[in-house]
PDB file of C-alpha atoms in Angstrom:
ATOM      1  CA  ASP A  11     317.745   4.842 101.862  1.00 62.00           C
ATOM      2  CA  GLY A  12     320.934   6.628 102.773  1.00 69.00           C
ATOM      3  CA  GLY A  13     321.981   9.626 100.733  1.00 93.00           C
ATOM      4  CA  ILE A  14     322.263  13.349 100.376  1.00 95.00           C
ATOM      5  CA  THR A  15     319.331  15.623  99.682  1.00 96.00           C
ATOM      6  CA  GLN A  16     319.411  19.182  98.496  1.00 96.00           C
ATOM      7  CA  SER A  17     316.512  21.551  98.357  1.00 93.00           C
ATOM      8  CA  PRO A  18     315.068  23.228  96.567  1.00 93.00           C
ATOM      9  CA  LYS A  19     315.957  21.870  93.117  1.00 94.00           C
ATOM     10  CA  TYR A  20     315.396  25.221  91.506  1.00 95.00           C
ATOM     11  CA  LEU A  21     315.678  28.633  93.257  1.00 94.00           C
ATOM     12  CA  PHE A  22     315.071  32.070  92.028  1.00 92.00           C
ATOM     13  CA  ARG A  23     316.348  35.160  93.769  1.00 90.00           C
ATOM     14  CA  LYS A  24     315.949  38.825  93.283  1.00 90.00           C
ATOM     15  CA  GLU A  25     319.065  40.909  93.385  1.00 87.00           C
ATOM     16  CA  GLY A  26     319.904  42.098  96.842  1.00 87.00           C
ATOM     17  CA  GLN A  27     318.221  39.158  98.624  1.00 91.00           C
ATOM     18  CA  ASN A  28     319.983  36.466 100.654  1.00 93.00           C
ATOM     19  CA  VAL A  29     318.952  32.924 100.041  1.00 94.00           C
ATOM     20  CA  THR A  30     319.776  29.643 101.838  1.00 96.00           C
ATOM     21  CA  LEU A  31     320.332  26.314 100.116  1.00 97.00           C
ATOM     22  CA  SER A  32     319.728  23.233 102.180  1.00 97.00           C
ATOM     23  CA  CYS A  33     321.916  20.084 102.274  1.00 98.00           C
ATOM     24  CA  GLU A  34     321.105  17.104 104.472  1.00 97.00           C
ATOM     25  CA  GLN A  35     322.834  13.694 104.662  1.00 97.00           C
ATOM     26  CA  ASN A  36     321.876  10.584 106.529  1.00 96.00           C
ATOM     27  CA  LEU A  37     325.109   8.721 105.787  1.00 94.00           C
ATOM     28  CA  ASN A  38     326.618   9.604 109.191  1.00 93.00           C
ATOM     29  CA  HIS A  39     329.471  11.283 107.277  1.00 92.00           C
ATOM     30  CA  ASP A  40     331.782  13.657 109.180  1.00 90.00           C
ATOM     31  CA  ALA A  41     332.818  15.914 106.355  1.00 90.00           C
ATOM     32  CA  MET A  42     330.574  18.044 104.083  1.00 93.00           C
ATOM     33  CA  TYR A  43     331.374  20.299 101.167  1.00 94.00           C
ATOM     34  CA  TRP A  44     329.765  22.921  98.962  1.00 96.00           C
ATOM     35  CA  TYR A  45     330.818  23.320  95.341  1.00 96.00           C
ATOM     36  CA  ARG A  46     329.782  25.748  92.684  1.00 97.00           C
ATOM     37  CA  GLN A  47     329.511  24.685  89.020  1.00 95.00           C
ATOM     38  CA  ASP A  48     329.510  27.115  86.114  1.00 94.00           C
ATOM     39  CA  PRO A  49     329.327  26.236  82.412  1.00 86.00           C
ATOM     40  CA  GLY A  50     332.737  25.403  80.945  1.00 80.00           C
ATOM     41  CA  GLN A  51     334.320  25.167  84.402  1.00 83.00           C
ATOM     42  CA  GLY A  52     334.809  22.334  86.779  1.00 87.00           C
ATOM     43  CA  LEU A  53     333.489  22.335  90.343  1.00 92.00           C
ATOM     44  CA  ARG A  54     334.979  24.899  92.613  1.00 93.00           C
ATOM     45  CA  LEU A  55     335.042  24.549  96.385  1.00 92.00           C
ATOM     46  CA  ILE A  56     333.143  27.175  98.354  1.00 95.00           C
ATOM     47  CA  TYR A  57     333.249  25.885 101.955  1.00 95.00           C
ATOM     48  CA  TYR A  58     333.873  22.644 103.740  1.00 92.00           C
ATOM     49  CA  SER A  59     333.273  21.315 107.236  1.00 93.00           C
ATOM     50  CA  GLN A  60     335.119  18.443 108.863  1.00 88.00           C
ATOM     51  CA  ILE A  61     333.206  18.437 112.057  1.00 89.00           C
ATOM     52  CA  VAL A  62     330.203  19.976 113.750  1.00 93.00           C
ATOM     53  CA  ASN A  63     330.627  23.688 114.623  1.00 95.00           C
ATOM     54  CA  ASP A  64     333.733  23.996 112.429  1.00 93.00           C
ATOM     55  CA  PHE A  65     334.093  24.984 108.782  1.00 94.00           C
ATOM     56  CA  GLN A  66     336.781  26.268 106.415  1.00 92.00           C
ATOM     57  CA  LYS A  67     336.758  28.553 103.367  1.00 94.00           C
ATOM     58  CA  GLY A  68     337.455  27.054  99.998  1.00 91.00           C
ATOM     59  CA  ASP A  69     338.641  28.778  96.877  1.00 89.00           C
ATOM     60  CA  ILE A  70     335.577  30.995  96.290  1.00 94.00           C
ATOM     61  CA  ALA A  71     334.105  31.707  99.691  1.00 96.00           C
ATOM     62  CA  GLU A  72     333.470  35.431  99.182  1.00 96.00           C
ATOM     63  CA  GLY A  73     329.797  36.261  99.309  1.00 96.00           C
ATOM     64  CA  TYR A  74     328.832  32.980 100.871  1.00 97.00           C
ATOM     65  CA  SER A  75     328.318  31.766 104.443  1.00 97.00           C
ATOM     66  CA  VAL A  76     327.717  28.378 106.040  1.00 98.00           C
ATOM     67  CA  SER A  77     326.826  26.775 109.372  1.00 97.00           C
ATOM     68  CA  ARG A  78     327.354  23.308 110.775  1.00 97.00           C
ATOM     69  CA  GLU A  79     325.172  23.018 113.866  1.00 97.00           C
ATOM     70  CA  LYS A  80     324.284  19.340 113.268  1.00 97.00           C
ATOM     71  CA  LYS A  81     326.289  16.559 111.772  1.00 96.00           C
ATOM     72  CA  GLU A  82     323.746  15.863 109.071  1.00 97.00           C
ATOM     73  CA  SER A  83     323.157  19.426 107.942  1.00 98.00           C
ATOM     74  CA  PHE A  84     325.260  21.974 106.162  1.00 98.00           C
ATOM     75  CA  PRO A  85     323.226  24.869 104.768  1.00 98.00           C
ATOM     76  CA  LEU A  86     324.717  27.426 102.438  1.00 98.00           C
ATOM     77  CA  THR A  87     323.660  31.064 102.350  1.00 97.00           C
ATOM     78  CA  VAL A  88     324.275  33.079  99.212  1.00 96.00           C
ATOM     79  CA  THR A  89     324.447  36.683 100.326  1.00 94.00           C
ATOM     80  CA  SER A  90     323.785  39.865  98.440  1.00 89.00           C
ATOM     81  CA  ALA A  91     327.581  40.341  98.413  1.00 88.00           C
ATOM     82  CA  GLN A  92     327.957  37.554  95.938  1.00 89.00           C
ATOM     83  CA  LYS A  93     328.220  39.434  92.675  1.00 87.00           C
ATOM     84  CA  ASN A  94     327.374  36.635  90.303  1.00 91.00           C
ATOM     85  CA  PRO A  95     325.453  33.936  92.123  1.00 93.00           C
ATOM     86  CA  THR A  96     323.655  32.351  89.174  1.00 95.00           C
ATOM     87  CA  ALA A  97     325.069  28.824  89.088  1.00 96.00           C
ATOM     88  CA  PHE A  98     324.483  25.143  89.899  1.00 96.00           C
ATOM     89  CA  TYR A  99     325.400  24.329  93.493  1.00 97.00           C
ATOM     90  CA  LEU A 100     326.442  20.854  94.616  1.00 97.00           C
ATOM     91  CA  CYS A 101     326.725  19.583  98.125  1.00 97.00           C
ATOM     92  CA  ALA A 102     328.892  16.533  99.037  1.00 94.00           C
ATOM     93  CA  SER A 103     329.888  14.524 102.025  1.00 93.00           C
ATOM     94  CA  SER A 104     332.555  12.003 102.916  1.00 89.00           C
ATOM     95  CA  ILE A 105     333.109   9.657 105.764  1.00 84.00           C
ATOM     96  CA  ARG A 106     336.331  11.130 107.151  1.00 73.00           C
ATOM     97  CA  PRO A 107     337.744  14.578 107.382  1.00 59.00           C
ATOM     98  CA  ARG A 108     341.083  16.165 106.924  1.00 54.00           C
ATOM     99  CA  GLY A 109     344.140  14.121 106.002  1.00 55.00           C
ATOM    100  CA  PHE A 110     342.373  11.021 104.677  1.00 58.00           C
ATOM    101  CA  TYR A 111     340.771  10.516 101.386  1.00 67.00           C
ATOM    102  CA  ASN A 112     337.336   8.877 101.226  1.00 73.00           C
ATOM    103  CA  GLU A 113     334.964   9.048  98.397  1.00 80.00           C
ATOM    104  CA  GLN A 114     332.816  12.149  98.166  1.00 87.00           C
ATOM    105  CA  PHE A 115     329.164  11.455  97.630  1.00 90.00           C
ATOM    106  CA  PHE A 116     327.204  14.182  95.895  1.00 94.00           C
ATOM    107  CA  GLY A 117     323.668  15.511  96.252  1.00 95.00           C
ATOM    108  CA  PRO A 118     321.420  16.186  93.239  1.00 95.00           C
ATOM    109  CA  GLY A 119     322.193  19.927  93.232  1.00 96.00           C
ATOM    110  CA  THR A 120     320.348  23.252  93.351  1.00 97.00           C
ATOM    111  CA  ARG A 121     320.147  25.562  90.401  1.00 96.00           C
ATOM    112  CA  LEU A 122     320.082  29.161  91.570  1.00 96.00           C
ATOM    113  CA  THR A 123     319.048  31.882  89.201  1.00 95.00           C
ATOM    114  CA  VAL A 124     319.226  35.624  90.027  1.00 91.00           C
ATOM    115  CA  LEU A 125     316.412  37.579  88.330  1.00 86.00           C
TER     116      LEU A 125
ATOM    117  CA  ALA B   6     349.376  25.661  91.738  1.00 69.00           C
ATOM    118  CA  GLN B   7     347.523  22.374  91.347  1.00 78.00           C
ATOM    119  CA  THR B   8     345.531  22.266  88.243  1.00 88.00           C
ATOM    120  CA  VAL B   9     343.560  19.796  86.063  1.00 93.00           C
ATOM    121  CA  THR B  10     343.268  20.205  82.270  1.00 95.00           C
ATOM    122  CA  GLN B  11     340.762  18.466  80.054  1.00 96.00           C
ATOM    123  CA  SER B  12     341.610  19.599  76.494  1.00 95.00           C
ATOM    124  CA  GLN B  13     338.572  18.077  74.792  1.00 96.00           C
ATOM    125  CA  PRO B  14     335.427  20.164  75.567  1.00 95.00           C
ATOM    126  CA  GLU B  15     333.260  17.848  73.450  1.00 97.00           C
ATOM    127  CA  MET B  16     333.550  14.389  71.957  1.00 97.00           C
ATOM    128  CA  SER B  17     331.214  11.936  70.302  1.00 97.00           C
ATOM    129  CA  VAL B  18     331.366   8.227  69.657  1.00 98.00           C
ATOM    130  CA  GLN B  19     329.201   5.618  67.950  1.00 98.00           C
ATOM    131  CA  GLU B  20     327.440   3.137  70.131  1.00 98.00           C
ATOM    132  CA  ALA B  21     329.581   0.023  70.809  1.00 97.00           C
ATOM    133  CA  GLU B  22     332.834   1.726  69.879  1.00 98.00           C
ATOM    134  CA  THR B  23     335.662   2.835  72.145  1.00 98.00           C
ATOM    135  CA  VAL B  24     336.486   6.343  73.134  1.00 98.00           C
ATOM    136  CA  THR B  25     339.325   7.911  75.167  1.00 98.00           C
ATOM    137  CA  LEU B  26     339.058  11.131  77.218  1.00 98.00           C
ATOM    138  CA  SER B  27     342.190  12.983  78.062  1.00 98.00           C
ATOM    139  CA  CYS B  28     343.293  14.556  81.323  1.00 98.00           C
ATOM    140  CA  THR B  29     346.520  16.137  82.471  1.00 97.00           C
ATOM    141  CA  TYR B  30     347.257  17.541  85.859  1.00 95.00           C
ATOM    142  CA  ASP B  31     349.965  19.448  87.677  1.00 92.00           C
ATOM    143  CA  THR B  32     351.104  18.850  91.208  1.00 87.00           C
ATOM    144  CA  SER B  33     354.365  18.702  93.124  1.00 86.00           C
ATOM    145  CA  GLU B  34     352.916  16.140  95.489  1.00 83.00           C
ATOM    146  CA  SER B  35     354.023  12.492  95.209  1.00 82.00           C
ATOM    147  CA  ASN B  36     350.954  10.881  96.735  1.00 83.00           C
ATOM    148  CA  TYR B  37     347.433  11.733  95.564  1.00 87.00           C
ATOM    149  CA  TYR B  38     344.294  10.185  94.130  1.00 90.00           C
ATOM    150  CA  LEU B  39     342.824  10.650  90.671  1.00 93.00           C
ATOM    151  CA  PHE B  40     339.206  10.288  89.658  1.00 94.00           C
ATOM    152  CA  TRP B  41     336.823  10.376  86.858  1.00 96.00           C
ATOM    153  CA  TYR B  42     333.280  11.552  87.639  1.00 95.00           C
ATOM    154  CA  LYS B  43     330.335  11.241  85.312  1.00 96.00           C
ATOM    155  CA  GLN B  44     327.527  13.816  85.319  1.00 95.00           C
ATOM    156  CA  PRO B  45     324.538  12.721  83.192  1.00 94.00           C
ATOM    157  CA  PRO B  46     321.731  15.102  82.185  1.00 90.00           C
ATOM    158  CA  SER B  47     320.203  14.610  85.651  1.00 89.00           C
ATOM    159  CA  ARG B  48     323.340  16.408  86.953  1.00 90.00           C
ATOM    160  CA  GLN B  49     323.939  13.819  89.600  1.00 91.00           C
ATOM    161  CA  MET B  50     327.721  13.395  90.028  1.00 93.00           C
ATOM    162  CA  ILE B  51     328.723   9.742  89.934  1.00 94.00           C
ATOM    163  CA  LEU B  52     332.159   8.364  90.615  1.00 93.00           C
ATOM    164  CA  VAL B  53     333.292   6.242  87.620  1.00 96.00           C
ATOM    165  CA  ILE B  54     336.783   5.179  88.569  1.00 95.00           C
ATOM    166  CA  ARG B  55     339.559   5.985  91.019  1.00 93.00           C
ATOM    167  CA  GLN B  56     343.364   5.601  90.820  1.00 93.00           C
ATOM    168  CA  GLU B  57     345.791   5.936  93.643  1.00 89.00           C
ATOM    169  CA  ALA B  58     349.103   7.495  92.510  1.00 88.00           C
ATOM    170  CA  TYR B  59     351.336   5.104  94.321  1.00 87.00           C
ATOM    171  CA  LYS B  60     349.777   2.167  92.436  1.00 87.00           C
ATOM    172  CA  GLN B  61     351.362   1.441  89.121  1.00 85.00           C
ATOM    173  CA  GLN B  62     348.596  -0.850  87.909  1.00 92.00           C
ATOM    174  CA  ASN B  63     345.862   0.948  85.969  1.00 95.00           C
ATOM    175  CA  ALA B  64     342.404   0.838  87.541  1.00 93.00           C
ATOM    176  CA  THR B  65     339.577  -0.935  85.725  1.00 94.00           C
ATOM    177  CA  GLU B  66     335.892  -0.895  86.363  1.00 94.00           C
ATOM    178  CA  ASN B  67     333.971  -3.063  83.870  1.00 96.00           C
ATOM    179  CA  ARG B  68     333.979  -1.064  80.572  1.00 97.00           C
ATOM    180  CA  PHE B  69     335.919   1.791  82.088  1.00 98.00           C
ATOM    181  CA  SER B  70     339.687   1.817  82.394  1.00 97.00           C
ATOM    182  CA  VAL B  71     342.411   4.390  82.840  1.00 97.00           C
ATOM    183  CA  ASN B  72     345.871   4.976  81.414  1.00 97.00           C
ATOM    184  CA  PHE B  73     347.817   6.526  84.250  1.00 96.00           C
ATOM    185  CA  GLN B  74     351.203   7.940  83.299  1.00 95.00           C
ATOM    186  CA  LYS B  75     352.595   9.426  86.482  1.00 93.00           C
ATOM    187  CA  ALA B  76     355.774  10.911  85.003  1.00 93.00           C
ATOM    188  CA  ALA B  77     353.749  12.588  82.276  1.00 95.00           C
ATOM    189  CA  LYS B  78     351.049  13.581  84.748  1.00 95.00           C
ATOM    190  CA  SER B  79     348.448  12.120  82.417  1.00 96.00           C
ATOM    191  CA  PHE B  80     345.253  10.266  83.378  1.00 96.00           C
ATOM    192  CA  SER B  81     343.030   9.302  80.450  1.00 98.00           C
ATOM    193  CA  LEU B  82     339.701   7.396  80.559  1.00 98.00           C
ATOM    194  CA  LYS B  83     338.900   4.719  78.086  1.00 98.00           C
ATOM    195  CA  ILE B  84     335.229   3.683  77.671  1.00 98.00           C
ATOM    196  CA  SER B  85     334.791   0.389  75.726  1.00 98.00           C
ATOM    197  CA  ASP B  86     331.631  -0.800  74.106  1.00 98.00           C
ATOM    198  CA  SER B  87     330.108   2.639  74.564  1.00 98.00           C
ATOM    199  CA  GLN B  88     326.395   2.713  75.443  1.00 97.00           C
ATOM    200  CA  LEU B  89     323.760   5.398  75.063  1.00 97.00           C
ATOM    201  CA  GLY B  90     323.688   5.771  78.866  1.00 96.00           C
ATOM    202  CA  ASP B  91     327.334   6.832  78.825  1.00 97.00           C
ATOM    203  CA  THR B  92     326.240  10.211  77.337  1.00 97.00           C
ATOM    204  CA  ALA B  93     327.252  12.715  80.055  1.00 97.00           C
ATOM    205  CA  MET B  94     329.806  15.289  81.139  1.00 96.00           C
ATOM    206  CA  TYR B  95     332.933  13.648  82.386  1.00 98.00           C
ATOM    207  CA  PHE B  96     335.097  15.352  84.940  1.00 96.00           C
ATOM    208  CA  CYS B  97     338.693  14.446  85.771  1.00 96.00           C
ATOM    209  CA  ALA B  98     339.717  15.347  89.371  1.00 93.00           C
ATOM    210  CA  PHE B  99     342.487  14.785  91.819  1.00 86.00           C
ATOM    211  CA  PHE B 100     342.771  14.920  95.583  1.00 85.00           C
ATOM    212  CA  VAL B 101     345.972  15.759  97.362  1.00 74.00           C
ATOM    213  CA  ASN B 102     345.230  16.317 101.042  1.00 69.00           C
ATOM    214  CA  ASN B 103     343.317  18.530 103.487  1.00 61.00           C
ATOM    215  CA  ASN B 104     340.201  18.349 101.427  1.00 62.00           C
ATOM    216  CA  ASP B 105     341.862  19.810  98.407  1.00 72.00           C
ATOM    217  CA  MET B 106     339.886  18.352  95.512  1.00 83.00           C
ATOM    218  CA  ARG B 107     340.581  19.834  92.036  1.00 87.00           C
ATOM    219  CA  PHE B 108     338.318  19.347  89.039  1.00 92.00           C
ATOM    220  CA  GLY B 109     338.932  19.854  85.386  1.00 94.00           C
ATOM    221  CA  ALA B 110     336.478  21.837  83.169  1.00 94.00           C
ATOM    222  CA  GLY B 111     334.853  18.627  81.831  1.00 96.00           C
ATOM    223  CA  THR B 112     334.378  16.828  78.534  1.00 97.00           C
ATOM    224  CA  ARG B 113     330.907  16.472  77.137  1.00 96.00           C
ATOM    225  CA  LEU B 114     330.533  12.974  75.626  1.00 98.00           C
ATOM    226  CA  THR B 115     327.714  12.063  73.295  1.00 98.00           C
ATOM    227  CA  VAL B 116     327.122   8.494  72.352  1.00 98.00           C
ATOM    228  CA  LYS B 117     325.343   8.236  69.031  1.00 97.00           C
ATOM    229  CA  PRO B 118     323.080   5.312  68.046  1.00 96.00           C
TER     230      PRO B 118
END
């Protein structure tokens, strides 16, 4: 079955630690995205990637980093510089990059809690 | 600035009745796409309906329809014959270009038996 997987579903982190959230897709999509969701707010874009080895900052990139070494994978690292990392993180992908709209398909999300 | 406003944080409706969720947005662009996404308790985001701004006809998907008023920058979602499975957070969103997707804060809808 084609889709987007995120792991782990729940993640706990101690203050000062970096953690990496996994996002994999087998839809052969070119573009991938990371969003953060907080209570009472909509989704906010952290980073996006339109092609392998290229990525762009979204609205709230500070304290986060990403890589795109393979088309199907777009891991997100939450660094110790992120002051308030407790949130729900959603990964998405779409078939075409910049300049065209195509539907974004979402993964099931990862809930990150800082202890 | 491009923004999306959902003025109803929470709503409820009786099963089989009709409910309308409101959304307004602000953009200076003339061509864009509008969406309603559903996020049930599982937290999986599901696309409910899509509207292209250059199309005057309102989009419809089974029990879901929109009222798109471009001049007023309004994009409301009507759910007819509400079902228990419609209970979810609903997010209004719009896409302009260059991967700029903006989401509203969401409306929590509860369908009561």
